[in-house]
Amino acid sequence: MALTYGRELLATRELLLNLTMREVKGQYRRTVLGQLWSIINPLATMVVYTLVFSLLLRVPPPPGDPSGLDVYALWLMCGLLPWTYFTRVVNGGVASITNNAGLITKVYFPRMHLPLSVTLSTAITFGIELLVLTLALLLFGGLPLLWLPLVLVATVILATFATGLAMMLAIVNVHFRDTQHFVGILLPMWMFLTPIIYPFTLVQEAAARSGEWIVTVFQLNPMLHIIELFRTLLYDNALPGPLDWLAATAAAALVFGLGSLVFARHEPRLAELL
């Protein structure tokens, strides 16, 4: 059955492309700045976090090793951009079924194309943001170009993890429409529990005072390992450790596999439930 469904998805790939382009065009429809908002939003967030955590609270990250970079704003963006992509995919994917109720009830097509189109359209925005970040890193003396092939691999892992989670939540949202509002609350909490705006060394220092269990709990967070992949490649210009690769890949495979099973099992009844 899974093989048959996979063939159906492949056979309707043109529809996926059309849905993706619809998402791309609809993201900033009727705005003056258009796609520039994809850069303005993370830049504004970066400025706020840099002022608060770097200048006021003085939370210095360790210098890039071996890149030698010591710019909090760049260090922050290397973690903030992947997180922003993750939240966009999850938030968009959660509502992808309910927002397209009219389309689903009128014609049959593989419904999985809806969350997948969110992932792909958001990836275009993410690619633009990564390009700007790469140029900034080069300007400050980093060497991110050598690591871009592995950044692409990390992006696939991130997209797989986010899509699997989005597919599961999209089904839950069909049954309980409050789900997307709960997700909007939980994602910021998840962010602050992930070392994005503060270095993981602060967690390790807290663990040295209060117990190593704190480090263990943080390491159970898949996004910690995914963020570390991007930060190590782009900011440190080094090869991430095997633990981060293994943990990130295993989490992505597990969540995407579970999300696909849940979605495929409930897909035949979606038109009735909407």
PDB file of C-alpha atoms in Angstrom:
ATOM      1  CA  MET A   1       0.000   0.000   0.000  1.00  0.00           C
ATOM      2  CA  ALA A   2       2.816   2.397   0.853  1.00  0.00           C
ATOM      3  CA  LEU A   3       4.455   1.642  -2.505  1.00  0.00           C
ATOM      4  CA  THR A   4       1.196   2.310  -4.351  1.00  0.00           C
ATOM      5  CA  TYR A   5       0.711   5.598  -2.549  1.00  0.00           C
ATOM      6  CA  GLY A   6       4.301   6.575  -3.309  1.00  0.00           C
ATOM      7  CA  ARG A   7       3.691   5.947  -7.007  1.00  0.00           C
ATOM      8  CA  GLU A   8       0.548   8.061  -6.827  1.00  0.00           C
ATOM      9  CA  LEU A   9       2.490  10.931  -5.275  1.00  0.00           C
ATOM     10  CA  LEU A  10       5.115  10.641  -7.997  1.00  0.00           C
ATOM     11  CA  ALA A  11       2.512  10.488 -10.762  1.00  0.00           C
ATOM     12  CA  THR A  12       0.919  13.719  -9.523  1.00  0.00           C
ATOM     13  CA  ARG A  13       4.184  15.621  -9.002  1.00  0.00           C
ATOM     14  CA  GLU A  14       3.009  18.347 -11.395  1.00  0.00           C
ATOM     15  CA  LEU A  15       0.151  19.065  -8.990  1.00  0.00           C
ATOM     16  CA  LEU A  16       2.673  19.332  -6.154  1.00  0.00           C
ATOM     17  CA  LEU A  17       4.629  21.847  -8.201  1.00  0.00           C
ATOM     18  CA  ASN A  18       1.493  23.912  -8.839  1.00  0.00           C
ATOM     19  CA  LEU A  19       0.519  23.853  -5.165  1.00  0.00           C
ATOM     20  CA  THR A  20       4.043  24.876  -4.218  1.00  0.00           C
ATOM     21  CA  MET A  21       4.035  27.823  -6.594  1.00  0.00           C
ATOM     22  CA  ARG A  22       0.618  28.830  -5.263  1.00  0.00           C
ATOM     23  CA  GLU A  23       2.064  28.902  -1.756  1.00  0.00           C
ATOM     24  CA  VAL A  24       5.069  30.926  -2.922  1.00  0.00           C
ATOM     25  CA  LYS A  25       2.894  33.520  -4.648  1.00  0.00           C
ATOM     26  CA  GLY A  26       0.457  33.692  -1.745  1.00  0.00           C
ATOM     27  CA  GLN A  27       3.013  34.219   1.034  1.00  0.00           C
ATOM     28  CA  TYR A  28       3.420  37.955   0.479  1.00  0.00           C
ATOM     29  CA  ARG A  29       0.505  38.695  -1.841  1.00  0.00           C
ATOM     30  CA  ARG A  30      -0.546  42.362  -2.002  1.00  0.00           C
ATOM     31  CA  THR A  31       2.501  43.521  -0.057  1.00  0.00           C
ATOM     32  CA  VAL A  32       4.773  46.294  -1.300  1.00  0.00           C
ATOM     33  CA  LEU A  33       8.064  44.626  -0.363  1.00  0.00           C
ATOM     34  CA  GLY A  34       7.039  41.110  -1.374  1.00  0.00           C
ATOM     35  CA  GLN A  35       9.751  38.469  -0.925  1.00  0.00           C
ATOM     36  CA  LEU A  36      11.961  40.994   0.887  1.00  0.00           C
ATOM     37  CA  TRP A  37       9.853  40.294   3.987  1.00  0.00           C
ATOM     38  CA  SER A  38      11.536  36.882   4.159  1.00  0.00           C
ATOM     39  CA  ILE A  39      14.768  38.738   4.920  1.00  0.00           C
ATOM     40  CA  ILE A  40      13.349  41.643   6.932  1.00  0.00           C
ATOM     41  CA  ASN A  41      11.556  39.440   9.485  1.00  0.00           C
ATOM     42  CA  PRO A  42      14.600  37.410  10.646  1.00  0.00           C
ATOM     43  CA  LEU A  43      16.797  40.522  10.515  1.00  0.00           C
ATOM     44  CA  ALA A  44      14.419  42.378  12.836  1.00  0.00           C
ATOM     45  CA  THR A  45      14.386  39.403  15.216  1.00  0.00           C
ATOM     46  CA  MET A  46      18.180  39.236  15.079  1.00  0.00           C
ATOM     47  CA  VAL A  47      18.486  42.924  16.024  1.00  0.00           C
ATOM     48  CA  VAL A  48      16.200  42.504  19.056  1.00  0.00           C
ATOM     49  CA  TYR A  49      17.931  39.359  20.343  1.00  0.00           C
ATOM     50  CA  THR A  50      21.378  40.848  19.714  1.00  0.00           C
ATOM     51  CA  LEU A  51      20.524  43.962  21.732  1.00  0.00           C
ATOM     52  CA  VAL A  52      19.023  41.992  24.611  1.00  0.00           C
ATOM     53  CA  PHE A  53      21.311  38.987  24.886  1.00  0.00           C
ATOM     54  CA  SER A  54      24.614  40.279  23.559  1.00  0.00           C
ATOM     55  CA  LEU A  55      24.674  43.906  24.694  1.00  0.00           C
ATOM     56  CA  LEU A  56      22.421  43.961  27.781  1.00  0.00           C
ATOM     57  CA  LEU A  57      22.637  40.465  29.270  1.00  0.00           C
ATOM     58  CA  ARG A  58      26.086  39.854  27.786  1.00  0.00           C
ATOM     59  CA  VAL A  59      25.677  36.224  26.719  1.00  0.00           C
ATOM     60  CA  PRO A  60      28.777  35.724  24.559  1.00  0.00           C
ATOM     61  CA  PRO A  61      28.942  32.567  22.425  1.00  0.00           C
ATOM     62  CA  PRO A  62      32.325  30.885  22.035  1.00  0.00           C
ATOM     63  CA  PRO A  63      34.311  32.046  18.966  1.00  0.00           C
ATOM     64  CA  GLY A  64      33.967  29.900  15.868  1.00  0.00           C
ATOM     65  CA  ASP A  65      36.426  27.025  15.858  1.00  0.00           C
ATOM     66  CA  PRO A  66      38.373  27.047  13.568  1.00  0.00           C
ATOM     67  CA  SER A  67      36.743  29.959  11.679  1.00  0.00           C
ATOM     68  CA  GLY A  68      37.660  32.475  14.374  1.00  0.00           C
ATOM     69  CA  LEU A  69      34.363  34.338  13.890  1.00  0.00           C
ATOM     70  CA  ASP A  70      33.270  36.231  16.986  1.00  0.00           C
ATOM     71  CA  VAL A  71      30.075  38.042  15.938  1.00  0.00           C
ATOM     72  CA  TYR A  72      26.995  37.293  18.024  1.00  0.00           C
ATOM     73  CA  ALA A  73      24.572  38.415  15.295  1.00  0.00           C
ATOM     74  CA  LEU A  74      26.033  35.924  12.784  1.00  0.00           C
ATOM     75  CA  TRP A  75      26.197  33.164  15.394  1.00  0.00           C
ATOM     76  CA  LEU A  76      22.553  33.834  16.211  1.00  0.00           C
ATOM     77  CA  MET A  77      21.421  33.790  12.575  1.00  0.00           C
ATOM     78  CA  CYS A  78      23.112  30.431  11.954  1.00  0.00           C
ATOM     79  CA  GLY A  79      20.659  28.956  14.472  1.00  0.00           C
ATOM     80  CA  LEU A  80      17.712  31.310  14.059  1.00  0.00           C
ATOM     81  CA  LEU A  81      17.222  30.772  10.318  1.00  0.00           C
ATOM     82  CA  PRO A  82      16.865  26.959  10.558  1.00  0.00           C
ATOM     83  CA  TRP A  83      14.497  27.404  13.496  1.00  0.00           C
ATOM     84  CA  THR A  84      12.420  29.934  11.546  1.00  0.00           C
ATOM     85  CA  TYR A  85      12.176  27.495   8.642  1.00  0.00           C
ATOM     86  CA  PHE A  86      11.083  24.765  11.048  1.00  0.00           C
ATOM     87  CA  THR A  87       8.329  26.909  12.578  1.00  0.00           C
ATOM     88  CA  ARG A  88       7.070  28.056   9.178  1.00  0.00           C
ATOM     89  CA  VAL A  89       6.755  24.467   7.960  1.00  0.00           C
ATOM     90  CA  VAL A  90       5.026  23.304  11.137  1.00  0.00           C
ATOM     91  CA  ASN A  91       2.656  26.272  11.401  1.00  0.00           C
ATOM     92  CA  GLY A  92       1.809  26.158   7.706  1.00  0.00           C
ATOM     93  CA  GLY A  93       1.531  22.382   7.630  1.00  0.00           C
ATOM     94  CA  VAL A  94      -0.792  22.189  10.634  1.00  0.00           C
ATOM     95  CA  ALA A  95      -3.387  24.312   8.847  1.00  0.00           C
ATOM     96  CA  SER A  96      -2.724  22.965   5.344  1.00  0.00           C
ATOM     97  CA  ILE A  97      -5.695  20.569   5.401  1.00  0.00           C
ATOM     98  CA  THR A  98      -8.303  22.770   7.059  1.00  0.00           C
ATOM     99  CA  ASN A  99      -7.307  25.777   4.943  1.00  0.00           C
ATOM    100  CA  ASN A 100      -7.929  23.759   1.772  1.00  0.00           C
ATOM    101  CA  ALA A 101     -11.216  22.164   2.838  1.00  0.00           C
ATOM    102  CA  GLY A 102     -13.007  23.434  -0.277  1.00  0.00           C
ATOM    103  CA  LEU A 103     -10.457  21.851  -2.585  1.00  0.00           C
ATOM    104  CA  ILE A 104     -10.403  18.552  -0.693  1.00  0.00           C
ATOM    105  CA  THR A 105     -14.178  18.126  -0.707  1.00  0.00           C
ATOM    106  CA  LYS A 106     -14.464  18.851  -4.457  1.00  0.00           C
ATOM    107  CA  VAL A 107     -11.785  16.709  -6.083  1.00  0.00           C
ATOM    108  CA  TYR A 108      -9.557  13.784  -5.170  1.00  0.00           C
ATOM    109  CA  PHE A 109      -5.783  14.093  -5.136  1.00  0.00           C
ATOM    110  CA  PRO A 110      -3.082  12.870  -2.746  1.00  0.00           C
ATOM    111  CA  ARG A 111      -3.689  15.099   0.271  1.00  0.00           C
ATOM    112  CA  MET A 112      -0.080  14.733   1.362  1.00  0.00           C
ATOM    113  CA  HIS A 113       0.788  17.216  -1.369  1.00  0.00           C
ATOM    114  CA  LEU A 114      -0.667  19.980   0.816  1.00  0.00           C
ATOM    115  CA  PRO A 115       1.839  19.815   3.706  1.00  0.00           C
ATOM    116  CA  LEU A 116       4.596  18.942   1.235  1.00  0.00           C
ATOM    117  CA  SER A 117       3.841  22.093  -0.772  1.00  0.00           C
ATOM    118  CA  VAL A 118       4.268  24.151   2.407  1.00  0.00           C
ATOM    119  CA  THR A 119       7.660  22.541   3.009  1.00  0.00           C
ATOM    120  CA  LEU A 120       8.862  23.171  -0.547  1.00  0.00           C
ATOM    121  CA  SER A 121       7.570  26.740  -0.826  1.00  0.00           C
ATOM    122  CA  THR A 122       9.116  27.636   2.525  1.00  0.00           C
ATOM    123  CA  ALA A 123      12.383  26.058   1.392  1.00  0.00           C
ATOM    124  CA  ILE A 124      12.612  28.689  -1.356  1.00  0.00           C
ATOM    125  CA  THR A 125      12.423  31.449   1.242  1.00  0.00           C
ATOM    126  CA  PHE A 126      14.934  29.599   3.413  1.00  0.00           C
ATOM    127  CA  GLY A 127      17.310  29.344   0.454  1.00  0.00           C
ATOM    128  CA  ILE A 128      17.197  33.124  -0.049  1.00  0.00           C
ATOM    129  CA  GLU A 129      17.891  33.698   3.641  1.00  0.00           C
ATOM    130  CA  LEU A 130      20.811  31.251   3.595  1.00  0.00           C
ATOM    131  CA  LEU A 131      22.275  33.033   0.588  1.00  0.00           C
ATOM    132  CA  VAL A 132      22.213  36.365   2.446  1.00  0.00           C
ATOM    133  CA  LEU A 133      23.717  34.740   5.550  1.00  0.00           C
ATOM    134  CA  THR A 134      26.467  33.116   3.477  1.00  0.00           C
ATOM    135  CA  LEU A 135      27.420  36.484   1.990  1.00  0.00           C
ATOM    136  CA  ALA A 136      27.529  38.034   5.465  1.00  0.00           C
ATOM    137  CA  LEU A 137      29.736  35.221   6.778  1.00  0.00           C
ATOM    138  CA  LEU A 138      32.103  35.682   3.845  1.00  0.00           C
ATOM    139  CA  LEU A 139      32.216  39.414   4.510  1.00  0.00           C
ATOM    140  CA  PHE A 140      33.354  38.817   8.106  1.00  0.00           C
ATOM    141  CA  GLY A 141      36.021  36.280   7.116  1.00  0.00           C
ATOM    142  CA  GLY A 142      34.197  32.961   7.348  1.00  0.00           C
ATOM    143  CA  LEU A 143      34.515  30.150   4.805  1.00  0.00           C
ATOM    144  CA  PRO A 144      30.978  28.758   4.526  1.00  0.00           C
ATOM    145  CA  LEU A 145      31.169  27.921   0.801  1.00  0.00           C
ATOM    146  CA  LEU A 146      33.231  24.794   1.476  1.00  0.00           C
ATOM    147  CA  TRP A 147      30.474  23.435   3.705  1.00  0.00           C
ATOM    148  CA  LEU A 148      27.394  24.274   1.630  1.00  0.00           C
ATOM    149  CA  PRO A 149      26.964  20.681   0.290  1.00  0.00           C
ATOM    150  CA  LEU A 150      26.666  19.440   3.885  1.00  0.00           C
ATOM    151  CA  VAL A 151      24.382  22.384   4.713  1.00  0.00           C
ATOM    152  CA  LEU A 152      22.098  21.059   1.967  1.00  0.00           C
ATOM    153  CA  VAL A 153      22.117  17.640   3.656  1.00  0.00           C
ATOM    154  CA  ALA A 154      21.285  19.283   6.999  1.00  0.00           C
ATOM    155  CA  THR A 155      18.440  21.168   5.290  1.00  0.00           C
ATOM    156  CA  VAL A 156      16.968  17.901   3.994  1.00  0.00           C
ATOM    157  CA  ILE A 157      17.134  16.465   7.522  1.00  0.00           C
ATOM    158  CA  LEU A 158      15.460  19.580   8.943  1.00  0.00           C
ATOM    159  CA  ALA A 159      12.742  19.583   6.264  1.00  0.00           C
ATOM    160  CA  THR A 160      12.067  15.870   6.803  1.00  0.00           C
ATOM    161  CA  PHE A 161      11.690  16.311  10.548  1.00  0.00           C
ATOM    162  CA  ALA A 162       9.468  19.396  10.215  1.00  0.00           C
ATOM    163  CA  THR A 163       7.258  17.806   7.540  1.00  0.00           C
ATOM    164  CA  GLY A 164       6.708  14.634   9.551  1.00  0.00           C
ATOM    165  CA  LEU A 165       5.645  16.662  12.573  1.00  0.00           C
ATOM    166  CA  ALA A 166       3.445  18.915  10.411  1.00  0.00           C
ATOM    167  CA  MET A 167       1.642  15.910   8.868  1.00  0.00           C
ATOM    168  CA  MET A 168       0.804  14.465  12.271  1.00  0.00           C
ATOM    169  CA  LEU A 169      -0.413  17.791  13.614  1.00  0.00           C
ATOM    170  CA  ALA A 170      -2.432  18.482  10.458  1.00  0.00           C
ATOM    171  CA  ILE A 171      -4.470  15.329  11.103  1.00  0.00           C
ATOM    172  CA  VAL A 172      -4.943  16.228  14.761  1.00  0.00           C
ATOM    173  CA  ASN A 173      -6.034  19.719  13.698  1.00  0.00           C
ATOM    174  CA  VAL A 174      -8.810  18.257  11.536  1.00  0.00           C
ATOM    175  CA  HIS A 175     -10.305  16.603  14.631  1.00  0.00           C
ATOM    176  CA  PHE A 176      -9.441  19.355  17.137  1.00  0.00           C
ATOM    177  CA  ARG A 177      -9.261  22.814  15.538  1.00  0.00           C
ATOM    178  CA  ASP A 178      -7.601  24.259  18.640  1.00  0.00           C
ATOM    179  CA  THR A 179      -4.433  22.370  17.708  1.00  0.00           C
ATOM    180  CA  GLN A 180      -2.987  25.123  15.522  1.00  0.00           C
ATOM    181  CA  HIS A 181      -3.450  27.651  18.337  1.00  0.00           C
ATOM    182  CA  PHE A 182      -1.727  25.348  20.846  1.00  0.00           C
ATOM    183  CA  VAL A 183       1.134  24.907  18.380  1.00  0.00           C
ATOM    184  CA  GLY A 184       1.478  28.689  18.161  1.00  0.00           C
ATOM    185  CA  ILE A 185       1.993  28.743  21.939  1.00  0.00           C
ATOM    186  CA  LEU A 186       4.248  25.693  22.226  1.00  0.00           C
ATOM    187  CA  LEU A 187       6.716  26.570  19.465  1.00  0.00           C
ATOM    188  CA  PRO A 188       8.084  29.715  21.215  1.00  0.00           C
ATOM    189  CA  MET A 189       8.455  27.663  24.409  1.00  0.00           C
ATOM    190  CA  TRP A 190      10.314  24.992  22.433  1.00  0.00           C
ATOM    191  CA  MET A 191      12.586  27.683  21.004  1.00  0.00           C
ATOM    192  CA  PHE A 192      13.663  28.929  24.422  1.00  0.00           C
ATOM    193  CA  LEU A 193      14.385  25.341  25.465  1.00  0.00           C
ATOM    194  CA  THR A 194      16.705  25.011  22.451  1.00  0.00           C
ATOM    195  CA  PRO A 195      20.145  26.722  22.554  1.00  0.00           C
ATOM    196  CA  ILE A 196      19.478  29.191  19.745  1.00  0.00           C
ATOM    197  CA  ILE A 197      19.774  32.604  21.369  1.00  0.00           C
ATOM    198  CA  TYR A 198      22.154  31.346  24.066  1.00  0.00           C
ATOM    199  CA  PRO A 199      25.106  28.925  23.732  1.00  0.00           C
ATOM    200  CA  PHE A 200      24.911  25.317  24.903  1.00  0.00           C
ATOM    201  CA  THR A 201      27.862  26.068  27.187  1.00  0.00           C
ATOM    202  CA  LEU A 202      25.415  27.871  29.509  1.00  0.00           C
ATOM    203  CA  VAL A 203      23.435  24.640  29.827  1.00  0.00           C
ATOM    204  CA  GLN A 204      26.627  22.738  30.583  1.00  0.00           C
ATOM    205  CA  GLU A 205      27.580  25.271  33.232  1.00  0.00           C
ATOM    206  CA  ALA A 206      24.140  24.918  34.833  1.00  0.00           C
ATOM    207  CA  ALA A 207      24.541  21.130  34.741  1.00  0.00           C
ATOM    208  CA  ALA A 208      27.899  21.396  36.531  1.00  0.00           C
ATOM    209  CA  ARG A 209      26.108  23.160  39.407  1.00  0.00           C
ATOM    210  CA  SER A 210      22.806  21.266  39.457  1.00  0.00           C
ATOM    211  CA  GLY A 211      23.438  17.864  37.903  1.00  0.00           C
ATOM    212  CA  GLU A 212      24.307  16.273  34.559  1.00  0.00           C
ATOM    213  CA  TRP A 213      20.670  15.288  34.032  1.00  0.00           C
ATOM    214  CA  ILE A 214      20.092  18.794  32.631  1.00  0.00           C
ATOM    215  CA  VAL A 215      22.446  18.111  29.716  1.00  0.00           C
ATOM    216  CA  THR A 216      20.778  14.741  29.133  1.00  0.00           C
ATOM    217  CA  VAL A 217      17.325  16.322  28.984  1.00  0.00           C
ATOM    218  CA  PHE A 218      18.489  19.002  26.538  1.00  0.00           C
ATOM    219  CA  GLN A 219      20.129  16.397  24.312  1.00  0.00           C
ATOM    220  CA  LEU A 220      16.779  14.622  23.935  1.00  0.00           C
ATOM    221  CA  ASN A 221      15.630  17.662  21.939  1.00  0.00           C
ATOM    222  CA  PRO A 222      16.072  16.810  18.213  1.00  0.00           C
ATOM    223  CA  MET A 223      16.212  20.487  17.259  1.00  0.00           C
ATOM    224  CA  LEU A 224      19.310  20.970  19.423  1.00  0.00           C
ATOM    225  CA  HIS A 225      21.220  18.548  17.208  1.00  0.00           C
ATOM    226  CA  ILE A 226      19.787  19.953  13.972  1.00  0.00           C
ATOM    227  CA  ILE A 227      20.688  23.522  14.964  1.00  0.00           C
ATOM    228  CA  GLU A 228      24.188  22.346  15.888  1.00  0.00           C
ATOM    229  CA  LEU A 229      24.621  20.924  12.386  1.00  0.00           C
ATOM    230  CA  PHE A 230      23.958  24.316  10.810  1.00  0.00           C
ATOM    231  CA  ARG A 231      25.933  26.296  13.362  1.00  0.00           C
ATOM    232  CA  THR A 232      28.985  24.045  13.198  1.00  0.00           C
ATOM    233  CA  LEU A 233      29.028  24.043   9.396  1.00  0.00           C
ATOM    234  CA  LEU A 234      28.304  27.715   8.782  1.00  0.00           C
ATOM    235  CA  TYR A 235      29.776  29.499  11.815  1.00  0.00           C
ATOM    236  CA  ASP A 236      32.567  27.180  12.959  1.00  0.00           C
ATOM    237  CA  ASN A 237      33.387  25.963   9.436  1.00  0.00           C
ATOM    238  CA  ALA A 238      33.943  22.496  10.821  1.00  0.00           C
ATOM    239  CA  LEU A 239      32.487  19.015  10.463  1.00  0.00           C
ATOM    240  CA  PRO A 240      29.734  18.330  13.051  1.00  0.00           C
ATOM    241  CA  GLY A 241      30.245  15.422  15.415  1.00  0.00           C
ATOM    242  CA  PRO A 242      28.733  11.997  14.685  1.00  0.00           C
ATOM    243  CA  LEU A 243      26.305  12.323  17.627  1.00  0.00           C
ATOM    244  CA  ASP A 244      24.614  15.350  16.059  1.00  0.00           C
ATOM    245  CA  TRP A 245      24.391  13.695  12.631  1.00  0.00           C
ATOM    246  CA  LEU A 246      23.058  10.449  14.077  1.00  0.00           C
ATOM    247  CA  ALA A 247      20.554  12.039  16.462  1.00  0.00           C
ATOM    248  CA  ALA A 248      19.239  14.479  13.840  1.00  0.00           C
ATOM    249  CA  THR A 249      18.921  11.823  11.116  1.00  0.00           C
ATOM    250  CA  ALA A 250      17.284   9.277  13.414  1.00  0.00           C
ATOM    251  CA  ALA A 251      14.763  11.831  14.718  1.00  0.00           C
ATOM    252  CA  ALA A 252      13.912  12.996  11.185  1.00  0.00           C
ATOM    253  CA  ALA A 253      13.444   9.445   9.900  1.00  0.00           C
ATOM    254  CA  LEU A 254      11.346   8.406  12.899  1.00  0.00           C
ATOM    255  CA  VAL A 255       9.082  11.472  12.896  1.00  0.00           C
ATOM    256  CA  PHE A 256       8.612  11.500   9.124  1.00  0.00           C
ATOM    257  CA  GLY A 257       7.852   7.777   9.057  1.00  0.00           C
ATOM    258  CA  LEU A 258       5.326   8.112  11.872  1.00  0.00           C
ATOM    259  CA  GLY A 259       3.827  11.242  10.314  1.00  0.00           C
ATOM    260  CA  SER A 260       3.418   9.511   6.948  1.00  0.00           C
ATOM    261  CA  LEU A 261       1.703   6.511   8.545  1.00  0.00           C
ATOM    262  CA  VAL A 262      -0.696   8.671  10.547  1.00  0.00           C
ATOM    263  CA  PHE A 263      -1.490  10.842   7.538  1.00  0.00           C
ATOM    264  CA  ALA A 264      -2.017   7.933   5.136  1.00  0.00           C
ATOM    265  CA  ARG A 265      -4.248   6.126   7.624  1.00  0.00           C
ATOM    266  CA  HIS A 266      -6.593   9.110   8.100  1.00  0.00           C
ATOM    267  CA  GLU A 267      -6.457  10.534   4.573  1.00  0.00           C
ATOM    268  CA  PRO A 268      -9.441   8.556   3.141  1.00  0.00           C
ATOM    269  CA  ARG A 269     -11.818  10.204   5.666  1.00  0.00           C
ATOM    270  CA  LEU A 270     -10.562  13.786   5.445  1.00  0.00           C
ATOM    271  CA  ALA A 271     -13.275  14.927   3.044  1.00  0.00           C
ATOM    272  CA  GLU A 272     -15.949  13.621   5.439  1.00  0.00           C
ATOM    273  CA  LEU A 273     -14.450  15.338   8.470  1.00  0.00           C
ATOM    274  CA  LEU A 274     -13.981  18.790   6.940  1.00  0.00           C
TER     275      LEU A 274
END
